[in-house]
Short mmCIF file of C-alpha atoms in Angstrom, two decimals:
data_model
loop_
_atom_site.label_atom_id
_atom_site.label_comp_id
_atom_site.label_asym_id
_atom_site.label_seq_id
_atom_site.Cartn_x
_atom_site.Cartn_y
_atom_site.Cartn_z
CA UNK A 395 -24.84 -3.43 -0.09
CA UNK A 396 -23.39 -0.15 -1.30
CA UNK A 397 -22.52 -0.15 -4.95
CA UNK A 398 -22.07 3.59 -5.48
CA UNK A 399 -19.82 4.25 -8.49
CA UNK A 400 -17.63 6.44 -6.32
CA UNK A 401 -16.67 3.51 -4.11
CA UNK A 402 -15.75 1.33 -7.06
CA UNK A 403 -13.81 4.23 -8.56
CA UNK A 404 -11.93 4.79 -5.30
CA UNK A 405 -11.01 1.10 -5.07
CA UNK A 406 -9.77 1.11 -8.68
CA UNK A 407 -7.71 4.26 -8.12
CA UNK A 408 -6.08 2.91 -4.95
CA UNK A 409 -5.14 -0.40 -6.56
CA UNK A 410 -3.90 1.28 -9.74
CA UNK A 411 -1.70 3.77 -7.86
CA UNK A 412 -0.39 1.00 -5.61
CA UNK A 413 0.50 -0.98 -8.72
CA UNK A 414 2.44 1.97 -10.11
CA UNK A 415 4.31 2.29 -6.82
CA UNK A 416 5.14 -1.42 -6.81
CA UNK A 417 6.45 -1.24 -10.34
CA UNK A 418 9.22 1.18 -9.33
CA UNK A 419 11.30 -1.19 -7.15
CA UNK A 420 10.53 -4.14 -9.44
CA UNK A 421 11.95 -2.31 -12.45
CA UNK A 422 14.95 -0.89 -10.57
CA UNK A 423 18.17 -2.20 -12.11
CA UNK A 424 19.47 -4.54 -9.36
CA UNK A 425 16.02 -5.93 -8.55
CA UNK A 426 15.23 -6.38 -12.24
CA UNK A 427 18.44 -8.36 -12.75
CA UNK A 428 17.68 -10.57 -9.76
CA UNK A 429 14.19 -11.14 -11.17
CA UNK A 430 15.72 -12.13 -14.51
CA UNK A 431 18.17 -14.57 -12.93
CA UNK A 432 15.46 -16.18 -10.80
CA UNK A 433 13.20 -16.62 -13.81
CA UNK A 434 16.00 -18.14 -15.90
CA UNK A 435 16.92 -20.57 -13.11
CA UNK A 436 13.33 -21.65 -12.48
CA UNK A 437 12.47 -22.11 -16.17
CA UNK A 438 15.68 -24.07 -16.74
CA UNK A 439 14.87 -26.40 -13.86
CA UNK A 440 11.26 -26.88 -14.95
CA UNK A 441 12.38 -27.58 -18.50
CA UNK A 442 14.45 -30.51 -17.23
CA UNK A 443 11.56 -32.06 -15.27
CA UNK A 444 8.76 -33.21 -17.55
CA UNK A 445 6.20 -33.94 -14.83
CA UNK A 446 6.63 -30.50 -13.27
CA UNK A 447 6.41 -28.85 -16.69
CA UNK A 448 3.25 -30.71 -17.68
CA UNK A 449 1.65 -30.00 -14.30
CA UNK A 450 2.42 -26.29 -14.67
CA UNK A 451 0.89 -26.30 -18.16
CA UNK A 452 -2.35 -27.72 -16.73
CA UNK A 453 -2.44 -25.44 -13.67
CA UNK A 454 -1.81 -22.28 -15.67
CA UNK A 455 -5.04 -22.86 -17.61
CA UNK A 456 -7.01 -22.36 -14.39
CA UNK A 457 -6.14 -18.68 -14.68
CA UNK A 458 -7.04 -18.33 -18.36
CA UNK A 459 -9.26 -15.30 -19.10
CA UNK A 460 -11.97 -17.39 -20.77
CA UNK A 461 -12.25 -19.76 -17.81
CA UNK A 462 -12.28 -16.91 -15.28
CA UNK A 463 -15.04 -15.15 -17.24
CA UNK A 464 -17.03 -18.39 -17.18
CA UNK A 465 -16.54 -18.73 -13.40
CA UNK A 466 -17.79 -15.17 -12.86
CA UNK A 467 -20.80 -15.75 -15.11
CA UNK A 468 -21.75 -19.00 -13.38
CA UNK A 469 -21.22 -17.50 -9.93
CA UNK A 470 -23.30 -14.44 -10.77
CA UNK A 471 -26.00 -16.70 -12.19
CA UNK A 472 -26.15 -18.74 -8.99
CA UNK A 473 -26.36 -15.58 -6.89
CA UNK A 474 -29.12 -14.17 -9.09
CA UNK A 475 -31.05 -17.45 -8.97
CA UNK A 476 -31.19 -17.43 -5.20
CA UNK A 477 -32.32 -13.80 -5.14
CA UNK A 478 -29.03 -12.12 -4.25
CA UNK A 479 -29.07 -9.53 -7.05
CA UNK A 480 -26.60 -7.26 -5.28
CA UNK A 481 -24.19 -10.15 -4.88
CA UNK A 482 -24.49 -11.01 -8.57
CA UNK A 483 -23.78 -7.43 -9.62
CA UNK A 484 -20.90 -7.18 -7.19
CA UNK A 485 -19.26 -10.33 -8.52
CA UNK A 486 -19.58 -9.16 -12.12
CA UNK A 487 -18.14 -5.73 -11.31
CA UNK A 488 -15.40 -7.26 -9.16
CA UNK A 489 -14.18 -9.45 -12.00
CA UNK A 490 -14.56 -6.94 -14.82
CA UNK A 491 -13.20 -3.86 -13.05
CA UNK A 492 -10.36 -5.83 -11.48
CA UNK A 493 -9.30 -6.99 -14.94
CA UNK A 494 -9.53 -3.40 -16.22
CA UNK A 495 -7.15 -2.19 -13.51
CA UNK A 496 -4.72 -5.01 -14.32
CA UNK A 497 -4.84 -4.15 -18.02
CA UNK A 498 -4.35 -0.44 -17.33
CA UNK A 499 -1.26 -1.21 -15.26
CA UNK A 500 0.15 -3.45 -17.97
CA UNK A 501 -0.26 -0.68 -20.55
CA UNK A 502 1.19 1.98 -18.25
CA UNK A 503 4.17 0.10 -16.84
CA UNK A 504 4.93 -1.79 -20.08
CA UNK A 505 7.51 -4.11 -18.54
CA UNK A 506 8.91 -6.59 -21.03
CA UNK A 507 8.33 -10.28 -20.49
CA UNK A 508 11.28 -12.54 -19.63
CA UNK A 509 13.87 -12.57 -22.40
CA UNK A 510 14.07 -16.32 -22.86
CA UNK A 511 12.35 -19.19 -24.62
CA UNK A 512 9.21 -19.58 -22.51
CA UNK A 513 7.39 -22.89 -22.23
CA UNK A 514 4.01 -21.29 -22.95
CA UNK A 515 2.74 -18.62 -25.34
CA UNK A 516 2.25 -15.26 -23.64
CA UNK A 517 1.31 -11.96 -25.25
CA UNK A 518 1.45 -8.37 -24.10
CA UNK A 519 3.51 -6.88 -21.32
CA UNK A 520 4.51 -8.46 -18.04
CA UNK A 521 3.62 -6.34 -14.99
CA UNK A 522 1.52 -7.34 -13.15
CA UNK A 523 0.75 -10.96 -13.95
CA UNK A 524 -2.84 -11.11 -15.16
CA UNK A 525 -3.12 -14.81 -14.38
CA UNK A 526 -1.92 -14.24 -10.80
CA UNK A 527 -4.03 -11.16 -10.12
CA UNK A 528 -7.25 -12.14 -11.88
CA UNK A 529 -7.31 -15.75 -10.70
CA UNK A 530 -6.94 -14.59 -7.10
CA UNK A 531 -9.72 -12.02 -7.55
CA UNK A 532 -12.14 -14.32 -9.36
CA UNK A 533 -11.74 -17.59 -7.47
CA UNK A 534 -11.72 -15.99 -4.00
CA UNK A 535 -14.51 -13.46 -4.61
CA UNK A 536 -16.77 -16.07 -6.22
CA UNK A 537 -16.48 -18.45 -3.26
CA UNK A 538 -16.74 -15.63 -0.75
CA UNK A 539 -19.88 -14.07 -2.24
CA UNK A 540 -21.57 -17.43 -2.72
CA UNK A 541 -20.91 -18.22 0.94
CA UNK A 542 -22.64 -15.07 2.21
CA UNK A 543 -26.33 -15.15 3.23
CA UNK A 544 -28.46 -14.17 0.23
CA UNK A 545 -29.99 -10.69 0.13
CA UNK A 546 -32.53 -9.30 -2.27
CA UNK A 547 -33.55 -5.68 -2.67
CA UNK A 548 -35.77 -4.45 0.14
CA UNK A 549 -36.13 -7.86 1.79
CA UNK A 550 -34.41 -9.58 4.71
CA UNK A 551 -31.72 -12.14 4.10
CA UNK A 552 -33.10 -15.27 2.51
CA UNK A 553 -33.01 -18.47 4.50
CA UNK A 554 -30.15 -20.42 3.03
CA UNK A 555 -28.12 -23.31 4.38
CA UNK A 556 -25.06 -21.82 6.05
CA UNK A 557 -21.63 -23.34 5.64
CA UNK A 558 -18.14 -22.36 6.69
CA UNK A 559 -16.41 -20.71 3.73
CA UNK A 560 -12.98 -20.48 5.37
CA UNK A 561 -11.46 -23.74 4.11
CA UNK A 562 -12.92 -23.30 0.62
CA UNK A 563 -11.70 -19.70 0.38
CA UNK A 564 -8.26 -20.87 1.54
CA UNK A 565 -8.40 -23.52 -1.17
CA UNK A 566 -9.33 -20.91 -3.79
CA UNK A 567 -6.43 -18.70 -2.68
CA UNK A 568 -4.05 -21.67 -2.82
CA UNK A 569 -5.24 -22.44 -6.34
CA UNK A 570 -4.53 -18.83 -7.35
CA UNK A 571 -1.04 -19.07 -5.82
CA UNK A 572 -0.37 -22.20 -7.87
CA UNK A 573 -1.62 -20.46 -11.02
CA UNK A 574 0.69 -17.51 -10.42
CA UNK A 575 3.64 -19.76 -9.65
CA UNK A 576 3.05 -21.64 -12.90
CA UNK A 577 3.56 -18.41 -14.84
CA UNK A 578 7.10 -18.09 -13.48
CA UNK A 579 7.75 -21.81 -13.98
CA UNK A 580 6.75 -21.53 -17.64
CA UNK A 581 8.72 -18.35 -18.29
CA UNK A 582 5.73 -16.09 -18.93
CA UNK A 583 6.44 -13.75 -16.00
CA UNK A 584 9.11 -12.72 -13.54
CA UNK A 585 8.57 -13.47 -9.83
CA UNK A 586 8.07 -9.74 -9.21
CA UNK A 587 5.18 -9.62 -11.68
CA UNK A 588 3.43 -12.50 -9.95
CA UNK A 589 4.04 -11.25 -6.40
CA UNK A 590 2.66 -7.85 -7.38
CA UNK A 591 -0.40 -9.51 -8.93
CA UNK A 592 -1.14 -11.37 -5.69
CA UNK A 593 -0.66 -8.25 -3.57
CA UNK A 594 -2.88 -6.11 -5.77
CA UNK A 595 -5.57 -8.79 -5.85
CA UNK A 596 -5.52 -8.98 -2.06
CA UNK A 597 -5.87 -5.21 -1.84
CA UNK A 598 -8.73 -5.24 -4.37
CA UNK A 599 -10.61 -7.90 -2.39
CA UNK A 600 -10.05 -6.06 0.89
CA UNK A 601 -11.32 -2.79 -0.58
CA UNK A 602 -14.25 -4.64 -2.10
CA UNK A 603 -15.24 -5.86 1.33
CA UNK A 604 -14.67 -2.60 3.18
CA UNK A 605 -16.07 -0.14 0.63
CA UNK A 606 -18.66 -2.06 -1.32
CA UNK A 607 -19.94 -5.18 0.41
CA UNK A 608 -19.81 -4.09 4.06
CA UNK A 609 -19.38 -0.27 3.96
CA UNK A 610 -21.10 0.29 7.30
CA UNK A 611 -18.94 -2.05 9.33
#
């Protein structure tokens, strides 16, 4: 498994520059106003439906930074325990570097959060949604790497029980979509922030696979 710093750096640069490009149409006047109106309408509707609001408050916690860090740590520990040291390192770098790119974009773009009374406390700037982007990266990459046959340095793949990761990965992606949607429902982000977070996470995971995990394929 190639883990050359240059490949990680290339993936980070591509995702960062793509994020900057995505921020241009999102912040363009007409699109920004549509984003604002959609957010106001969604938050108003959620505020009138207690069950939806309380469900969103629970779901949004599944994208909390502390929980995602715990998922990465547990996943890396499981990979290390079964002898897949490269997988453990990859998962750690995937989560940490992905979050760094998201933070760099937030600081660079500096889009203001929705100008309304949100239903949840949210700090910092708005683009892209960290909950949407990081939950997609962490939940999907953890399941995906755990599902791969274990490898250890200089030795063939370990004999592990194989299982089909497709449905579980789809479930992880669906969970991340719900987390991102909850951020709009609670007034913490505009739809454009969340959609960009999902797109950038998908690109990060694709680059991870092509450049880092399976560079020779």
